[in-house]
Amino acid sequence: MLFKKPQVAFYPFMVLRDDYKCVRCKSCVDQCSFDATYYDEDLNMIMNHHENCVNCKRCEAFCPTDAIKVVKNPSTFHPDANWTPEAIRDIHVQMLTGAIILTSTGNDKPIRNYFDHLLLDACQVTNPPIDPLREPMELKTFIGRKTDALEFDPDGVSIKTTIGKQLELEIPVLFSAMSYGSINLNLQKAMARAAKEFGTYWNTGEGGLHRDLREYKECTIVQVASGRFGVDLEYLETSAAIEIKIGQGAKPGIGGHLPGEKVNEGIAQTRMIPVGSDAISPAPHHDIYSIEDLRQLIYALKEATNYEKPVFVKIAAVHNVAAIACGIAHAGADAVVIDGVRGGTGATPKSLRDHVGIPIELAIAAVDDRLRKEGLRNQVSLIAAGGFRSAVDVLKAVALGADAVYIGTVAKLAAGCTQCQQCHTGRCAWGITTNDPRLAKRLNPDIVAENLYNLLRAWAHDIKELLGAMGINAIESIRGNRLRLRSWGLTEQENKILGVLPAGM
Amino acid sequence: MEVKSLGEDIYEIVCGTSHYREVNSKVKELVLKGAKKVILREVYGQRYIGTGIKGKVKIEVYGTAGNDLGIFLFGPEIEVFGNAQDGVGNTMKEGKIIVRGHAGDVCGYGMRGGKVYIEGDVGYRVGIHMKGYKDLVPTFIVGGKAGNFFGEYMAGGILILLGLTKRAGEDIVGDYCATGMHGGVIFVRGEVPSRYLGKEVKVFEPDLEDMKILTKELKGFSDAFNIPLDEILSEPFTKIVPVSTRPYGRLYAHRWAVARGLIK
Ligand code: SF4
Ligand code: SF4
């Protein structure tokens, strides 16, 4: 390994193989897409290039004799709270390449997770809890613009007011935008199927809609981003709603960039760009430099689709998120989507992923507050995104004021992802964020669709149990109901922003 | 708003100060009824004309077409007798737009098919992020001058700038022309000083093959505005193409790529 730079020796993970158990089946060699293991014929042994190992755990999972354990490299740098191994390794990469460090998934820094500091209420004695197994429990959620007031016919019973197109969700959870290109078609297929079966929606992301997925029109949200990849009239029509992507939590303020290696024939065709060329989404939409311009695009989309589709606008949760969200509501969007600092991605500069944006919990509270104060809350739905892990997170988000929640990382995890943070390499050993046909076929859309369906089912039951304990039988009744939340371990200022009382009060 | 039938499948709408929503839904309604030609008179900046319509209809606009003329265009042919505002042919896929006057900023943004001919000048950021894929190649031709960021981020298609309205001492194009360009081709009639160009592009003299393409594309323009082709071709052209289809290839790195020896 003489050609390698000395710093490469300070690798983070090691592959330990129990030679006694290893039967030389070479399954690990076959499974590893990061070139970290190989078979040495002369020695009749499986050997490792530890420096290439990314701890994706694929080899562990597929070793028939459980001979492999991937562990942290015990050889560490001198313990130092400031100069962590990560900080040192980043310096090494940059001094060797002169390049920005690219990474993927979501922020992995210990930024306070406010969901973990919020506690839910339950009923005791003075009002009865509800048993969700025996009594009806309503999770149905409608996304879209609601009217300011209801008008009735002279009979006083029939409603005169008509309401614009709404998306109808059986659970306040949707699959968030992951483009064809950043993930492969198999995961998109699985999400589309699970969404259709369960009664929710999936989102194409900014890479266009593959023709095989057109049949899922009724549960598809199509995205329009600054690169306008795959956007044409038919694309806009093949949808239940349209989402304008302004920003993303994992990389607020910068565009998208799908490296040329990932642009194969199918992706090229769907995005309408040549094979092998970089798919670059500019940082801004160049026809949007103001709220007025945003309004122009919102209404362009509405005009193009005869006002039949709700139009969402997605932004990253940045410092001024509440004011921006109000602008979006004024601009005529039917839903505003906010993606928090923990939001994931297939590729982003590490400095942006880890240091730009604010936590989604604070953003939901701030946006909901501001929309109410300006009398705009009924005009837009609020969808939150960025690092949601469980049904409990979802319910807390709804209690803080969100109408629904987008999940992306959870969908990847349900497809086998181990959060190794290598999506940007295009080599995902689990066949998720790769378009290498050999790897992509590791992901079986039928099985994953079932996994995703199970997950939604589990979360729906979970939410119903929690609602029942609170004596509530409809998700509507907890929306923005912060009185049913208490906090622990937060400052007065944080409680004020979240609009919750500390536990004990 | 006044609607008149002028023969079998030709209609005339006097738009006046009617809201674009009314005008456009009327046009759509007429197209559904089988209209082959719709003439819009007294157009005072109504937006989104021609969007959301599939098929071959001719729309004539008399007056000033508003923003996003022909956005997401999917087949119609639009001819404007007057000026157009911003966003002409924004994200369009199919069809043709002819403007007998000037046009504003961000025209042809993300355009991936069809033709746009502007007789006069255009504003900033025209032809940016145009795309091409196989037979789907958009052409955008400007008869006059262009502002800054002409052809920025261009990823495909053909963008042509003629400068026919240019007077002595005037520049044909603004700053940052073709910045971030990574596909497609730009032809400019005359010379473009290198200080106006982004660093991702190189300048060539068009070869025979280029001249064939140029002549073919300019024929449409010459016919549309009745300008002799010889006159347009009487000056030499400059061809601008990207140096690489991966302008940002060396901008990013990560530990695995270094360890694996992919980045040396
Ligand atoms: S499969 Fe994954 S965990 Fe196993 S050696 Fe390769 S990179 Fe490491
Ligand atoms: S999707 Fe694949 S590459 Fe990305 S974190 Fe998960 S396992 Fe790793």
CSV table of C-alpha atoms in Angstrom, one decimal, chain A residues 4 8 11-12 34-35 51-54 89 93 96-97 99-102 226-234 236-237 257 259-261 265 268-269 272-274 276 278 280 282 285-287 289 295-296 299-301 303-304 306-307 349 422 424-425 427, chain B residues 19-22 24-25 28 47-48 51-54 67-68 71-74 86-87 90-91 93 106 109-110 112 125 128-129 131-134 136 152-153 155 180 182 245-264:
chain,number,residue,atom,x,y,z
A,4,LYS,CA,-1.3,5.5,-0.4
A,8,VAL,CA,-5.0,6.9,5.1
A,11,TYR,CA,-9.0,4.7,9.4
A,12,PRO,CA,-12.1,4.7,11.6
A,34,PHE,CA,-16.5,-0.5,-0.9
A,35,ASP,CA,-13.6,-2.7,-1.8
A,51,GLU,CA,-9.1,1.8,5.4
A,52,ASN,CA,-11.9,1.3,2.8
A,53,CYS,CA,-14.4,0.0,5.3
A,54,VAL,CA,-17.3,2.4,6.0
A,89,ARG,CA,-9.5,13.2,9.6
A,93,VAL,CA,-8.9,14.9,3.5
A,96,LEU,CA,-4.7,16.1,0.5
A,97,THR,CA,-7.4,17.1,-2.0
A,99,ALA,CA,-11.7,20.0,-1.8
A,100,ILE,CA,-14.9,20.5,0.1
A,101,ILE,CA,-15.8,17.5,2.1
A,102,LEU,CA,-18.9,15.8,0.8
A,226,SER,CA,-34.3,24.9,-9.6
A,227,GLY,CA,-32.8,22.4,-12.1
A,228,ARG,CA,-36.4,21.7,-13.4
A,229,PHE,CA,-35.3,18.1,-14.2
A,230,GLY,CA,-38.0,16.1,-15.8
A,231,VAL,CA,-40.5,18.9,-15.4
A,232,ASP,CA,-43.0,19.2,-18.2
A,233,LEU,CA,-46.8,19.5,-18.5
A,234,GLU,CA,-47.4,15.7,-18.4
A,236,LEU,CA,-47.2,18.1,-13.5
A,237,GLU,CA,-50.4,16.5,-14.5
A,257,HIS,CA,-25.7,18.2,-7.5
A,259,PRO,CA,-22.5,13.6,-9.9
A,260,GLY,CA,-22.2,12.4,-13.5
A,261,GLU,CA,-21.2,8.8,-12.3
A,265,GLU,CA,-29.6,5.8,-19.1
A,268,ALA,CA,-30.8,10.5,-18.1
A,269,GLN,CA,-34.1,9.9,-19.7
A,272,MET,CA,-33.8,14.7,-19.7
A,273,ILE,CA,-30.1,15.2,-19.6
A,274,PRO,CA,-27.2,13.3,-21.3
A,276,GLY,CA,-22.8,10.9,-17.5
A,278,ASP,CA,-23.5,16.3,-13.8
A,280,ILE,CA,-26.7,20.5,-11.3
A,282,PRO,CA,-28.6,26.0,-9.2
A,285,HIS,CA,-34.6,29.1,-8.8
A,286,HIS,CA,-33.5,31.9,-11.2
A,287,ASP,CA,-37.1,32.9,-11.8
A,289,TYR,CA,-35.8,36.2,-6.3
A,295,ARG,CA,-46.2,33.7,-6.3
A,296,GLN,CA,-45.6,33.8,-10.0
A,299,TYR,CA,-49.7,30.4,-10.1
A,300,ALA,CA,-47.9,29.2,-13.2
A,301,LEU,CA,-48.2,25.7,-11.8
A,303,GLU,CA,-52.6,27.7,-14.4
A,304,ALA,CA,-50.8,24.8,-16.1
A,306,ASN,CA,-56.2,24.1,-14.1
A,307,TYR,CA,-56.1,24.8,-10.4
A,349,PRO,CA,-21.1,19.5,1.9
A,422,GLN,CA,-21.9,7.0,2.3
A,424,HIS,CA,-22.8,10.3,-1.9
A,425,THR,CA,-20.4,7.6,-3.1
A,427,ARG,CA,-21.9,2.5,-3.7
B,19,HIS,CA,-57.5,38.8,-15.4
B,20,TYR,CA,-55.1,36.3,-16.9
B,21,ARG,CA,-57.1,33.5,-15.3
B,22,GLU,CA,-60.2,34.4,-17.3
B,24,ASN,CA,-56.3,31.6,-20.2
B,25,SER,CA,-59.3,29.5,-19.2
B,28,LYS,CA,-58.2,26.5,-23.1
B,47,ARG,CA,-49.5,36.2,-17.6
B,48,TYR,CA,-48.9,32.5,-18.5
B,51,THR,CA,-49.6,27.2,-20.7
B,52,GLY,CA,-51.5,24.1,-19.8
B,53,ILE,CA,-52.5,23.4,-23.4
B,54,LYS,CA,-51.6,20.3,-25.4
B,67,ASN,CA,-44.6,37.2,-17.5
B,68,ASP,CA,-44.1,33.5,-18.2
B,71,ILE,CA,-44.3,28.5,-19.4
B,72,PHE,CA,-44.3,24.6,-19.6
B,73,LEU,CA,-45.4,25.0,-23.3
B,74,PHE,CA,-46.4,21.7,-24.7
B,86,ASP,CA,-40.0,38.1,-18.2
B,87,GLY,CA,-39.8,34.3,-18.5
B,90,ASN,CA,-39.8,29.1,-19.1
B,91,THR,CA,-39.3,25.3,-18.8
B,93,LYS,CA,-40.9,21.4,-23.8
B,106,VAL,CA,-35.0,34.7,-17.5
B,109,TYR,CA,-35.0,29.0,-18.3
B,110,GLY,CA,-34.7,25.2,-18.1
B,112,ARG,CA,-35.8,21.4,-23.1
B,125,ARG,CA,-30.2,35.4,-17.5
B,128,ILE,CA,-30.0,29.6,-18.5
B,129,HIS,CA,-30.0,26.0,-17.7
B,131,LYS,CA,-31.2,21.2,-21.5
B,132,GLY,CA,-30.9,18.7,-24.3
B,133,TYR,CA,-31.5,15.0,-24.4
B,134,LYS,CA,-31.2,12.9,-27.6
B,136,LEU,CA,-35.1,16.8,-27.6
B,152,GLU,CA,-25.5,30.5,-17.5
B,153,TYR,CA,-25.5,26.8,-16.3
B,155,ALA,CA,-26.7,22.0,-19.9
B,180,GLY,CA,-21.1,27.3,-15.2
B,182,HIS,CA,-21.7,22.2,-18.9
B,245,THR,CA,-19.5,18.2,-18.7
B,246,ARG,CA,-18.4,18.0,-15.1
B,247,PRO,CA,-17.5,21.6,-14.1
B,248,TYR,CA,-17.6,20.7,-10.4
B,249,GLY,CA,-15.9,17.3,-10.6
B,250,ARG,CA,-12.9,18.4,-8.6
B,251,LEU,CA,-14.7,20.4,-6.0
B,252,TYR,CA,-15.7,17.7,-3.6
B,253,ALA,CA,-13.9,14.9,-1.8
B,254,HIS,CA,-14.5,12.4,1.0
B,255,ARG,CA,-12.5,10.1,3.1
B,256,TRP,CA,-13.5,6.8,1.4
B,257,ALA,CA,-12.5,8.2,-2.1
B,258,VAL,CA,-9.1,9.2,-0.7
B,259,ALA,CA,-8.6,5.8,1.1
B,260,ARG,CA,-9.7,3.9,-2.0
B,261,GLY,CA,-7.3,5.9,-4.1
B,262,LEU,CA,-10.0,7.4,-6.3
B,263,ILE,CA,-8.8,10.9,-5.6
B,264,LYS,CA,-5.0,11.1,-5.9
